[in-house]
Amino acid sequence: MSTNKRLRIAMQKKGRLSDESQELLKQCGVKINLQGQKLIAYAENLPIDILRVRDDDIPGLVFDGVVDLGIIGENVLEEEELTRTSAGDKVEYKMLRRLEFGGCRLSLAVDSDVEFDGPESLRDCRIATSYPQLLKRYMVEQGVPFKSILLNGSVEVAPRAGLADAICDLVSSGATLEANGLKEVEVIYRSKACLIQRKEPLSEEKQALVDKILTRIQGVQQADESKYIMLHAPKDKLEEITALLPGVENPTILPLAHDDTKVAVHVVSQENLFWETMEQLKEKGASSVLVLPIEKMLA
């Protein structure tokens, strides 16, 4: 068990996942002083150290117990797990939570002019990728032999450069593929960011801090997914109006001053309130309908 009393969290040094990880910690009340290119940052209000590293280093740091937690894309995590497993190395960690950011997909792409009729179209083809293990697993599942070409960057140029017949790469909008004369033909893996913990038990103090952070993350994600709805409803239509509100179980009903025929309805909804629903509420006699975002939420 580590004697270091400060919780160590590894996260990507730069890029979109880094920005979103920083924002999540900020929303959880962790005040971090990030300074330029420094690889270690310290929280000002909690015993937490942040290690800023390459994304593909994070799984290993957690597996080996160098850090306590890691925020990493599932694609990078599973690629490293498959790599270590194939080499006969032990892989141990705890999956704490899937996070609601960092969404991307790993896809097969071919030249825009090439006809594609399923994975069988790539039989015995050369496929360039930075994710050889995820690609291999998928192609083995499909029963399609192929040759993997490992590239750690600029995978999109491989077909035009004559290095490969197709590629397997991360896709967000597809604009980069289109710019390089490629088209996405098959999604083989969908990924989001996740929070993982080392397998070795933490001290009671560290575990208590991890549990606190998890509770706050849950509150942040629930708040992102929820809305606070307020409206005035006629008493004789209250049941019908409540039935229209999405995700509602126990709304708060309050009396209105100077109007005994109506009540104020306050409710937290985990679903969107669409314009059509608001129009139906109005038809039932509801008025002053407000839909507000929620910054923090603790159940």
PDB file of C-alpha atoms in Angstrom:
ATOM      1  CA  MET A   1       0.000   0.000   0.000  1.00  0.00           C
ATOM      2  CA  SER A   2       1.406   3.412  -0.966  1.00  0.00           C
ATOM      3  CA  THR A   3       2.660   5.663   1.788  1.00  0.00           C
ATOM      4  CA  ASN A   4       2.069   8.778  -0.313  1.00  0.00           C
ATOM      5  CA  LYS A   5      -0.793  10.609   1.392  1.00  0.00           C
ATOM      6  CA  ARG A   6      -1.730  12.677  -1.670  1.00  0.00           C
ATOM      7  CA  LEU A   7      -4.054  11.192  -4.294  1.00  0.00           C
ATOM      8  CA  ARG A   8      -2.305  10.995  -7.669  1.00  0.00           C
ATOM      9  CA  ILE A   9      -4.414  11.368 -10.821  1.00  0.00           C
ATOM     10  CA  ALA A  10      -3.022  10.941 -14.345  1.00  0.00           C
ATOM     11  CA  MET A  11      -4.657  12.824 -17.191  1.00  0.00           C
ATOM     12  CA  GLN A  12      -3.801  13.744 -20.756  1.00  0.00           C
ATOM     13  CA  LYS A  13      -1.352  16.641 -20.984  1.00  0.00           C
ATOM     14  CA  LYS A  14      -3.032  18.449 -23.876  1.00  0.00           C
ATOM     15  CA  GLY A  15      -5.898  18.153 -26.301  1.00  0.00           C
ATOM     16  CA  ARG A  16      -9.669  17.972 -26.032  1.00  0.00           C
ATOM     17  CA  LEU A  17      -9.669  15.192 -23.448  1.00  0.00           C
ATOM     18  CA  SER A  18      -7.290  17.222 -21.284  1.00  0.00           C
ATOM     19  CA  ASP A  19      -9.528  20.291 -21.428  1.00  0.00           C
ATOM     20  CA  GLU A  20     -12.645  18.275 -20.613  1.00  0.00           C
ATOM     21  CA  SER A  21     -10.906  16.439 -17.755  1.00  0.00           C
ATOM     22  CA  GLN A  22      -9.796  19.754 -16.257  1.00  0.00           C
ATOM     23  CA  GLU A  23     -13.333  21.098 -16.546  1.00  0.00           C
ATOM     24  CA  LEU A  24     -14.754  18.027 -14.806  1.00  0.00           C
ATOM     25  CA  LEU A  25     -12.354  18.377 -11.879  1.00  0.00           C
ATOM     26  CA  LYS A  26     -13.174  22.077 -11.678  1.00  0.00           C
ATOM     27  CA  GLN A  27     -16.914  21.298 -11.553  1.00  0.00           C
ATOM     28  CA  CYS A  28     -16.146  18.811  -8.777  1.00  0.00           C
ATOM     29  CA  GLY A  29     -14.578  21.609  -6.713  1.00  0.00           C
ATOM     30  CA  VAL A  30     -10.940  20.627  -7.282  1.00  0.00           C
ATOM     31  CA  LYS A  31      -8.888  23.822  -7.650  1.00  0.00           C
ATOM     32  CA  ILE A  32      -5.865  23.034  -9.830  1.00  0.00           C
ATOM     33  CA  ASN A  33      -3.087  25.466 -10.641  1.00  0.00           C
ATOM     34  CA  LEU A  34      -1.913  24.376 -14.098  1.00  0.00           C
ATOM     35  CA  GLN A  35       1.213  26.191 -15.184  1.00  0.00           C
ATOM     36  CA  GLY A  36       2.388  26.014 -18.791  1.00  0.00           C
ATOM     37  CA  GLN A  37       4.369  22.888 -19.611  1.00  0.00           C
ATOM     38  CA  LYS A  38       4.780  21.623 -16.037  1.00  0.00           C
ATOM     39  CA  LEU A  39       4.005  17.912 -15.876  1.00  0.00           C
ATOM     40  CA  ILE A  40       2.813  17.907 -12.260  1.00  0.00           C
ATOM     41  CA  ALA A  41       0.112  20.198 -10.888  1.00  0.00           C
ATOM     42  CA  TYR A  42      -1.148  20.437  -7.327  1.00  0.00           C
ATOM     43  CA  ALA A  43      -4.698  21.010  -6.113  1.00  0.00           C
ATOM     44  CA  GLU A  44      -4.936  24.035  -3.846  1.00  0.00           C
ATOM     45  CA  ASN A  45      -7.810  22.821  -1.673  1.00  0.00           C
ATOM     46  CA  LEU A  46      -7.459  19.012  -1.587  1.00  0.00           C
ATOM     47  CA  PRO A  47      -4.528  16.551  -1.225  1.00  0.00           C
ATOM     48  CA  ILE A  48      -4.464  15.775  -4.956  1.00  0.00           C
ATOM     49  CA  ASP A  49      -1.574  15.768  -7.437  1.00  0.00           C
ATOM     50  CA  ILE A  50      -2.248  15.809 -11.188  1.00  0.00           C
ATOM     51  CA  LEU A  51       0.252  14.100 -13.507  1.00  0.00           C
ATOM     52  CA  ARG A  52      -0.020  15.440 -17.062  1.00  0.00           C
ATOM     53  CA  VAL A  53       1.206  12.762 -19.467  1.00  0.00           C
ATOM     54  CA  ARG A  54       0.658  11.244 -22.926  1.00  0.00           C
ATOM     55  CA  ASP A  55      -2.691   9.508 -23.182  1.00  0.00           C
ATOM     56  CA  ASP A  56      -1.173   6.117 -24.039  1.00  0.00           C
ATOM     57  CA  ASP A  57       0.980   6.260 -20.875  1.00  0.00           C
ATOM     58  CA  ILE A  58      -2.017   6.554 -18.547  1.00  0.00           C
ATOM     59  CA  PRO A  59      -3.240   2.923 -18.544  1.00  0.00           C
ATOM     60  CA  GLY A  60       0.235   1.609 -17.697  1.00  0.00           C
ATOM     61  CA  LEU A  61       0.669   4.111 -14.875  1.00  0.00           C
ATOM     62  CA  VAL A  62      -2.587   2.852 -13.340  1.00  0.00           C
ATOM     63  CA  PHE A  63      -1.910  -0.855 -14.040  1.00  0.00           C
ATOM     64  CA  ASP A  64       1.527  -0.560 -12.404  1.00  0.00           C
ATOM     65  CA  GLY A  65       0.252   1.397  -9.396  1.00  0.00           C
ATOM     66  CA  VAL A  66       2.322   4.493 -10.141  1.00  0.00           C
ATOM     67  CA  VAL A  67      -0.809   6.647  -9.895  1.00  0.00           C
ATOM     68  CA  ASP A  68      -4.075   6.056  -8.045  1.00  0.00           C
ATOM     69  CA  LEU A  69      -6.536   7.220 -10.713  1.00  0.00           C
ATOM     70  CA  GLY A  70      -6.491   7.866 -14.434  1.00  0.00           C
ATOM     71  CA  ILE A  71      -8.838   9.692 -16.798  1.00  0.00           C
ATOM     72  CA  ILE A  72      -8.492   8.024 -20.183  1.00  0.00           C
ATOM     73  CA  GLY A  73     -10.368   7.200 -23.365  1.00  0.00           C
ATOM     74  CA  GLU A  74     -11.794   3.681 -23.420  1.00  0.00           C
ATOM     75  CA  ASN A  75     -10.135   3.101 -26.796  1.00  0.00           C
ATOM     76  CA  VAL A  76      -6.644   3.764 -25.388  1.00  0.00           C
ATOM     77  CA  LEU A  77      -7.401   1.756 -22.240  1.00  0.00           C
ATOM     78  CA  GLU A  78      -8.603  -1.311 -24.128  1.00  0.00           C
ATOM     79  CA  GLU A  79      -5.810  -1.138 -26.697  1.00  0.00           C
ATOM     80  CA  GLU A  80      -3.193  -1.200 -23.914  1.00  0.00           C
ATOM     81  CA  GLU A  81      -5.073  -3.945 -22.081  1.00  0.00           C
ATOM     82  CA  LEU A  82      -5.115  -6.118 -25.212  1.00  0.00           C
ATOM     83  CA  THR A  83      -1.425  -5.393 -25.869  1.00  0.00           C
ATOM     84  CA  ARG A  84      -0.386  -6.451 -22.376  1.00  0.00           C
ATOM     85  CA  THR A  85      -2.634  -9.490 -22.365  1.00  0.00           C
ATOM     86  CA  SER A  86      -1.212 -10.693 -25.693  1.00  0.00           C
ATOM     87  CA  ALA A  87       2.297 -10.364 -24.199  1.00  0.00           C
ATOM     88  CA  GLY A  88       1.281 -12.427 -21.178  1.00  0.00           C
ATOM     89  CA  ASP A  89       1.469  -9.480 -18.784  1.00  0.00           C
ATOM     90  CA  LYS A  90      -0.979  -9.062 -15.920  1.00  0.00           C
ATOM     91  CA  VAL A  91      -3.585  -6.316 -16.273  1.00  0.00           C
ATOM     92  CA  GLU A  92      -5.283  -5.172 -13.072  1.00  0.00           C
ATOM     93  CA  TYR A  93      -7.391  -2.081 -12.472  1.00  0.00           C
ATOM     94  CA  LYS A  94     -10.848  -0.976 -11.328  1.00  0.00           C
ATOM     95  CA  MET A  95     -13.307   0.699 -13.692  1.00  0.00           C
ATOM     96  CA  LEU A  96     -14.934   3.413 -11.586  1.00  0.00           C
ATOM     97  CA  ARG A  97     -17.112   5.331 -14.001  1.00  0.00           C
ATOM     98  CA  ARG A  98     -17.759   6.004 -17.653  1.00  0.00           C
ATOM     99  CA  LEU A  99     -17.716   9.756 -18.223  1.00  0.00           C
ATOM    100  CA  GLU A 100     -19.991  11.789 -20.467  1.00  0.00           C
ATOM    101  CA  PHE A 101     -17.298  13.330 -22.648  1.00  0.00           C
ATOM    102  CA  GLY A 102     -14.481  12.323 -24.966  1.00  0.00           C
ATOM    103  CA  GLY A 103     -16.850  10.525 -27.332  1.00  0.00           C
ATOM    104  CA  CYS A 104     -15.307   9.153 -30.523  1.00  0.00           C
ATOM    105  CA  ARG A 105     -15.436   6.083 -32.735  1.00  0.00           C
ATOM    106  CA  LEU A 106     -12.801   3.829 -34.250  1.00  0.00           C
ATOM    107  CA  SER A 107     -13.702   3.197 -37.862  1.00  0.00           C
ATOM    108  CA  LEU A 108     -12.542   1.568 -41.043  1.00  0.00           C
ATOM    109  CA  ALA A 109     -12.153   3.910 -43.993  1.00  0.00           C
ATOM    110  CA  VAL A 110     -11.296   3.363 -47.641  1.00  0.00           C
ATOM    111  CA  ASP A 111     -10.677   5.508 -50.687  1.00  0.00           C
ATOM    112  CA  SER A 112     -13.809   7.390 -51.713  1.00  0.00           C
ATOM    113  CA  ASP A 113     -13.872   5.626 -55.099  1.00  0.00           C
ATOM    114  CA  VAL A 114     -13.622   2.103 -53.666  1.00  0.00           C
ATOM    115  CA  GLU A 115     -16.722  -0.094 -53.482  1.00  0.00           C
ATOM    116  CA  PHE A 116     -17.228  -1.490 -49.970  1.00  0.00           C
ATOM    117  CA  ASP A 117     -19.527  -4.407 -49.214  1.00  0.00           C
ATOM    118  CA  GLY A 118     -18.762  -5.238 -45.589  1.00  0.00           C
ATOM    119  CA  PRO A 119     -15.530  -6.323 -43.863  1.00  0.00           C
ATOM    120  CA  GLU A 120     -15.117  -9.182 -46.369  1.00  0.00           C
ATOM    121  CA  SER A 121     -14.175  -6.484 -48.905  1.00  0.00           C
ATOM    122  CA  LEU A 122     -10.913  -6.053 -46.978  1.00  0.00           C
ATOM    123  CA  ARG A 123      -9.801  -9.697 -47.171  1.00  0.00           C
ATOM    124  CA  ASP A 124      -5.978  -9.867 -47.417  1.00  0.00           C
ATOM    125  CA  CYS A 125      -5.791  -6.048 -47.592  1.00  0.00           C
ATOM    126  CA  ARG A 126      -3.242  -3.858 -45.850  1.00  0.00           C
ATOM    127  CA  ILE A 127      -4.881  -1.719 -43.137  1.00  0.00           C
ATOM    128  CA  ALA A 128      -2.964   1.150 -41.519  1.00  0.00           C
ATOM    129  CA  THR A 129      -3.810   1.944 -37.890  1.00  0.00           C
ATOM    130  CA  SER A 130      -2.585   3.203 -34.536  1.00  0.00           C
ATOM    131  CA  TYR A 131      -4.822   0.628 -32.827  1.00  0.00           C
ATOM    132  CA  PRO A 132      -3.558  -2.759 -34.054  1.00  0.00           C
ATOM    133  CA  GLN A 133      -5.044  -4.767 -31.178  1.00  0.00           C
ATOM    134  CA  LEU A 134      -8.587  -3.404 -31.480  1.00  0.00           C
ATOM    135  CA  LEU A 135      -8.398  -3.817 -35.258  1.00  0.00           C
ATOM    136  CA  LYS A 136      -7.087  -7.391 -34.949  1.00  0.00           C
ATOM    137  CA  ARG A 137      -9.838  -8.351 -32.508  1.00  0.00           C
ATOM    138  CA  TYR A 138     -12.531  -7.016 -34.828  1.00  0.00           C
ATOM    139  CA  MET A 139     -11.151  -8.629 -37.989  1.00  0.00           C
ATOM    140  CA  VAL A 140     -10.692 -11.992 -36.228  1.00  0.00           C
ATOM    141  CA  GLU A 141     -14.320 -11.786 -35.058  1.00  0.00           C
ATOM    142  CA  GLN A 142     -15.324 -11.170 -38.684  1.00  0.00           C
ATOM    143  CA  GLY A 143     -13.160 -14.051 -39.894  1.00  0.00           C
ATOM    144  CA  VAL A 144     -11.321 -11.806 -42.364  1.00  0.00           C
ATOM    145  CA  PRO A 145      -7.516 -12.169 -42.777  1.00  0.00           C
ATOM    146  CA  PHE A 146      -5.577  -8.929 -43.312  1.00  0.00           C
ATOM    147  CA  LYS A 147      -2.177  -7.324 -42.829  1.00  0.00           C
ATOM    148  CA  SER A 148      -1.806  -4.624 -40.159  1.00  0.00           C
ATOM    149  CA  ILE A 149       0.391  -1.608 -40.908  1.00  0.00           C
ATOM    150  CA  LEU A 150       1.300   0.229 -37.689  1.00  0.00           C
ATOM    151  CA  LEU A 151       1.388   4.024 -37.965  1.00  0.00           C
ATOM    152  CA  ASN A 152       1.491   6.314 -34.938  1.00  0.00           C
ATOM    153  CA  GLY A 153       0.416   9.440 -36.797  1.00  0.00           C
ATOM    154  CA  SER A 154      -0.973  10.712 -40.112  1.00  0.00           C
ATOM    155  CA  VAL A 155      -2.819   7.443 -40.680  1.00  0.00           C
ATOM    156  CA  GLU A 156      -5.110   9.139 -43.227  1.00  0.00           C
ATOM    157  CA  VAL A 157      -2.319   9.573 -45.786  1.00  0.00           C
ATOM    158  CA  ALA A 158      -1.517   5.839 -45.940  1.00  0.00           C
ATOM    159  CA  PRO A 159      -3.770   4.933 -48.921  1.00  0.00           C
ATOM    160  CA  ARG A 160      -2.686   7.913 -51.045  1.00  0.00           C
ATOM    161  CA  ALA A 161       0.974   7.176 -50.194  1.00  0.00           C
ATOM    162  CA  GLY A 162       0.566   3.547 -51.276  1.00  0.00           C
ATOM    163  CA  LEU A 163       1.289   2.252 -47.767  1.00  0.00           C
ATOM    164  CA  ALA A 164      -2.094   0.634 -47.240  1.00  0.00           C
ATOM    165  CA  ASP A 165      -5.381  -0.228 -48.928  1.00  0.00           C
ATOM    166  CA  ALA A 166      -7.516   1.063 -46.029  1.00  0.00           C
ATOM    167  CA  ILE A 167      -7.169   2.620 -42.607  1.00  0.00           C
ATOM    168  CA  CYS A 168      -8.606   2.107 -39.133  1.00  0.00           C
ATOM    169  CA  ASP A 169      -8.566   5.350 -37.189  1.00  0.00           C
ATOM    170  CA  LEU A 170     -10.479   7.521 -34.738  1.00  0.00           C
ATOM    171  CA  VAL A 171     -13.251   9.572 -36.302  1.00  0.00           C
ATOM    172  CA  SER A 172     -15.033  12.563 -34.837  1.00  0.00           C
ATOM    173  CA  SER A 173     -16.722  14.575 -37.583  1.00  0.00           C
ATOM    174  CA  GLY A 174     -15.266  12.793 -40.604  1.00  0.00           C
ATOM    175  CA  ALA A 175     -13.871  16.035 -42.041  1.00  0.00           C
ATOM    176  CA  THR A 176     -10.255  14.797 -41.921  1.00  0.00           C
ATOM    177  CA  LEU A 177     -11.176  11.639 -43.816  1.00  0.00           C
ATOM    178  CA  GLU A 178     -12.991  13.629 -46.487  1.00  0.00           C
ATOM    179  CA  ALA A 179     -10.062  16.024 -46.827  1.00  0.00           C
ATOM    180  CA  ASN A 180      -7.822  13.044 -47.584  1.00  0.00           C
ATOM    181  CA  GLY A 181     -10.168  11.441 -50.119  1.00  0.00           C
ATOM    182  CA  LEU A 182     -11.452   8.750 -47.748  1.00  0.00           C
ATOM    183  CA  LYS A 183     -14.888   7.597 -46.628  1.00  0.00           C
ATOM    184  CA  GLU A 184     -15.906   5.960 -43.374  1.00  0.00           C
ATOM    185  CA  VAL A 185     -17.367   2.511 -44.042  1.00  0.00           C
ATOM    186  CA  GLU A 186     -17.541   0.604 -40.738  1.00  0.00           C
ATOM    187  CA  VAL A 187     -17.512   1.560 -37.050  1.00  0.00           C
ATOM    188  CA  ILE A 188     -15.640  -1.111 -35.075  1.00  0.00           C
ATOM    189  CA  TYR A 189     -15.508   0.499 -31.610  1.00  0.00           C
ATOM    190  CA  ARG A 190     -17.226   3.374 -29.796  1.00  0.00           C
ATOM    191  CA  SER A 191     -15.446   5.104 -26.952  1.00  0.00           C
ATOM    192  CA  LYS A 192     -15.898   7.665 -24.206  1.00  0.00           C
ATOM    193  CA  ALA A 193     -13.621   8.858 -21.441  1.00  0.00           C
ATOM    194  CA  CYS A 194     -13.578   6.832 -18.242  1.00  0.00           C
ATOM    195  CA  LEU A 195     -12.158   7.013 -14.726  1.00  0.00           C
ATOM    196  CA  ILE A 196     -10.057   4.047 -13.596  1.00  0.00           C
ATOM    197  CA  GLN A 197      -8.347   3.192 -10.305  1.00  0.00           C
ATOM    198  CA  ARG A 198      -5.346   1.006  -9.530  1.00  0.00           C
ATOM    199  CA  LYS A 199      -6.133  -2.456  -8.220  1.00  0.00           C
ATOM    200  CA  GLU A 200      -3.978  -2.229  -5.089  1.00  0.00           C
ATOM    201  CA  PRO A 201      -6.063  -0.975  -2.123  1.00  0.00           C
ATOM    202  CA  LEU A 202      -5.760   2.696  -1.224  1.00  0.00           C
ATOM    203  CA  SER A 203      -5.359   4.054   2.281  1.00  0.00           C
ATOM    204  CA  GLU A 204      -8.590   4.887   4.096  1.00  0.00           C
ATOM    205  CA  GLU A 205      -7.952   8.611   3.607  1.00  0.00           C
ATOM    206  CA  LYS A 206      -7.343   8.254  -0.124  1.00  0.00           C
ATOM    207  CA  GLN A 207     -10.321   5.963  -0.638  1.00  0.00           C
ATOM    208  CA  ALA A 208     -12.558   8.397   1.218  1.00  0.00           C
ATOM    209  CA  LEU A 209     -11.351  11.148  -1.124  1.00  0.00           C
ATOM    210  CA  VAL A 210     -11.983   8.957  -4.190  1.00  0.00           C
ATOM    211  CA  ASP A 211     -15.513   8.229  -2.939  1.00  0.00           C
ATOM    212  CA  LYS A 212     -16.106  11.955  -2.454  1.00  0.00           C
ATOM    213  CA  ILE A 213     -14.922  12.700  -6.002  1.00  0.00           C
ATOM    214  CA  LEU A 214     -17.140   9.939  -7.415  1.00  0.00           C
ATOM    215  CA  THR A 215     -20.168  11.384  -5.622  1.00  0.00           C
ATOM    216  CA  ARG A 216     -19.385  14.813  -7.034  1.00  0.00           C
ATOM    217  CA  ILE A 217     -18.893  13.420 -10.558  1.00  0.00           C
ATOM    218  CA  GLN A 218     -22.279  11.743 -10.313  1.00  0.00           C
ATOM    219  CA  GLY A 219     -23.778  15.057  -9.238  1.00  0.00           C
ATOM    220  CA  VAL A 220     -22.137  16.904 -12.127  1.00  0.00           C
ATOM    221  CA  GLN A 221     -23.331  14.347 -14.686  1.00  0.00           C
ATOM    222  CA  GLN A 222     -26.848  14.271 -13.275  1.00  0.00           C
ATOM    223  CA  ALA A 223     -26.961  18.063 -13.401  1.00  0.00           C
ATOM    224  CA  ASP A 224     -25.833  18.042 -17.043  1.00  0.00           C
ATOM    225  CA  GLU A 225     -28.589  15.585 -17.896  1.00  0.00           C
ATOM    226  CA  SER A 226     -31.308  17.307 -15.866  1.00  0.00           C
ATOM    227  CA  LYS A 227     -33.408  20.456 -16.003  1.00  0.00           C
ATOM    228  CA  TYR A 228     -35.321  22.360 -13.334  1.00  0.00           C
ATOM    229  CA  ILE A 229     -38.886  23.029 -14.479  1.00  0.00           C
ATOM    230  CA  MET A 230     -41.238  25.581 -12.910  1.00  0.00           C
ATOM    231  CA  LEU A 231     -44.764  26.413 -13.973  1.00  0.00           C
ATOM    232  CA  HIS A 232     -48.197  27.535 -12.755  1.00  0.00           C
ATOM    233  CA  ALA A 233     -50.965  24.956 -13.151  1.00  0.00           C
ATOM    234  CA  PRO A 234     -54.755  25.034 -12.613  1.00  0.00           C
ATOM    235  CA  LYS A 235     -55.642  22.781  -9.674  1.00  0.00           C
ATOM    236  CA  ASP A 236     -58.279  20.928 -11.685  1.00  0.00           C
ATOM    237  CA  LYS A 237     -55.691  20.079 -14.401  1.00  0.00           C
ATOM    238  CA  LEU A 238     -52.784  19.256 -12.096  1.00  0.00           C
ATOM    239  CA  GLU A 239     -52.806  15.491 -12.680  1.00  0.00           C
ATOM    240  CA  GLU A 240     -52.921  15.884 -16.473  1.00  0.00           C
ATOM    241  CA  ILE A 241     -50.148  18.486 -16.459  1.00  0.00           C
ATOM    242  CA  THR A 242     -47.897  16.408 -14.194  1.00  0.00           C
ATOM    243  CA  ALA A 243     -48.348  13.435 -16.532  1.00  0.00           C
ATOM    244  CA  LEU A 244     -46.917  15.500 -19.393  1.00  0.00           C
ATOM    245  CA  LEU A 245     -43.697  16.372 -17.556  1.00  0.00           C
ATOM    246  CA  PRO A 246     -40.863  13.986 -18.576  1.00  0.00           C
ATOM    247  CA  GLY A 247     -39.092  11.984 -15.911  1.00  0.00           C
ATOM    248  CA  VAL A 248     -41.278  13.370 -13.145  1.00  0.00           C
ATOM    249  CA  GLU A 249     -41.961  11.318  -9.995  1.00  0.00           C
ATOM    250  CA  ASN A 250     -42.615  13.651  -7.085  1.00  0.00           C
ATOM    251  CA  PRO A 251     -43.086  17.297  -8.093  1.00  0.00           C
ATOM    252  CA  THR A 252     -43.181  19.991  -5.434  1.00  0.00           C
ATOM    253  CA  ILE A 253     -46.588  21.678  -5.286  1.00  0.00           C
ATOM    254  CA  LEU A 254     -46.778  25.168  -3.760  1.00  0.00           C
ATOM    255  CA  PRO A 255     -49.744  27.526  -3.262  1.00  0.00           C
ATOM    256  CA  LEU A 256     -49.887  30.743  -5.249  1.00  0.00           C
ATOM    257  CA  ALA A 257     -50.498  34.066  -3.516  1.00  0.00           C
ATOM    258  CA  HIS A 258     -53.775  35.791  -4.457  1.00  0.00           C
ATOM    259  CA  ASP A 259     -54.947  32.860  -6.658  1.00  0.00           C
ATOM    260  CA  ASP A 260     -56.646  29.845  -5.102  1.00  0.00           C
ATOM    261  CA  THR A 261     -57.353  28.224  -8.461  1.00  0.00           C
ATOM    262  CA  LYS A 262     -53.699  27.580  -9.370  1.00  0.00           C
ATOM    263  CA  VAL A 263     -50.557  26.099  -7.804  1.00  0.00           C
ATOM    264  CA  ALA A 264     -46.853  26.391  -8.570  1.00  0.00           C
ATOM    265  CA  VAL A 265     -45.219  23.160  -9.750  1.00  0.00           C
ATOM    266  CA  HIS A 266     -41.443  22.686  -9.330  1.00  0.00           C
ATOM    267  CA  VAL A 267     -39.718  19.535 -10.592  1.00  0.00           C
ATOM    268  CA  VAL A 268     -36.333  18.163 -11.655  1.00  0.00           C
ATOM    269  CA  SER A 269     -36.481  16.268 -14.936  1.00  0.00           C
ATOM    270  CA  GLN A 270     -33.782  14.023 -16.401  1.00  0.00           C
ATOM    271  CA  GLU A 271     -35.264  14.316 -19.853  1.00  0.00           C
ATOM    272  CA  ASN A 272     -35.561  17.173 -22.302  1.00  0.00           C
ATOM    273  CA  LEU A 273     -38.712  19.251 -22.283  1.00  0.00           C
ATOM    274  CA  PHE A 274     -39.459  19.784 -25.959  1.00  0.00           C
ATOM    275  CA  TRP A 275     -41.409  22.657 -27.492  1.00  0.00           C
ATOM    276  CA  GLU A 276     -44.273  20.276 -28.342  1.00  0.00           C
ATOM    277  CA  THR A 277     -44.607  19.298 -24.677  1.00  0.00           C
ATOM    278  CA  MET A 278     -44.524  22.935 -23.577  1.00  0.00           C
ATOM    279  CA  GLU A 279     -47.290  23.719 -26.065  1.00  0.00           C
ATOM    280  CA  GLN A 280     -49.354  20.822 -24.679  1.00  0.00           C
ATOM    281  CA  LEU A 281     -48.809  22.157 -21.151  1.00  0.00           C
ATOM    282  CA  LYS A 282     -50.104  25.540 -22.268  1.00  0.00           C
ATOM    283  CA  GLU A 283     -53.174  23.916 -23.820  1.00  0.00           C
ATOM    284  CA  LYS A 284     -53.900  22.327 -20.431  1.00  0.00           C
ATOM    285  CA  GLY A 285     -53.822  25.757 -18.801  1.00  0.00           C
ATOM    286  CA  ALA A 286     -50.225  25.866 -17.576  1.00  0.00           C
ATOM    287  CA  SER A 287     -48.542  29.273 -17.596  1.00  0.00           C
ATOM    288  CA  SER A 288     -45.183  30.861 -16.729  1.00  0.00           C
ATOM    289  CA  VAL A 289     -43.331  27.693 -17.840  1.00  0.00           C
ATOM    290  CA  LEU A 290     -39.607  27.991 -17.121  1.00  0.00           C
ATOM    291  CA  VAL A 291     -36.947  25.390 -17.978  1.00  0.00           C
ATOM    292  CA  LEU A 292     -33.628  26.090 -16.246  1.00  0.00           C
ATOM    293  CA  PRO A 293     -30.190  24.383 -16.348  1.00  0.00           C
ATOM    294  CA  ILE A 294     -28.815  22.844 -13.156  1.00  0.00           C
ATOM    295  CA  GLU A 295     -25.203  23.553 -12.210  1.00  0.00           C
ATOM    296  CA  LYS A 296     -24.813  21.047  -9.348  1.00  0.00           C
ATOM    297  CA  MET A 297     -26.979  18.248  -8.029  1.00  0.00           C
ATOM    298  CA  LEU A 298     -26.589  15.990  -4.981  1.00  0.00           C
ATOM    299  CA  ALA A 299     -29.173  13.253  -4.541  1.00  0.00           C
TER     300      ALA A 299
END
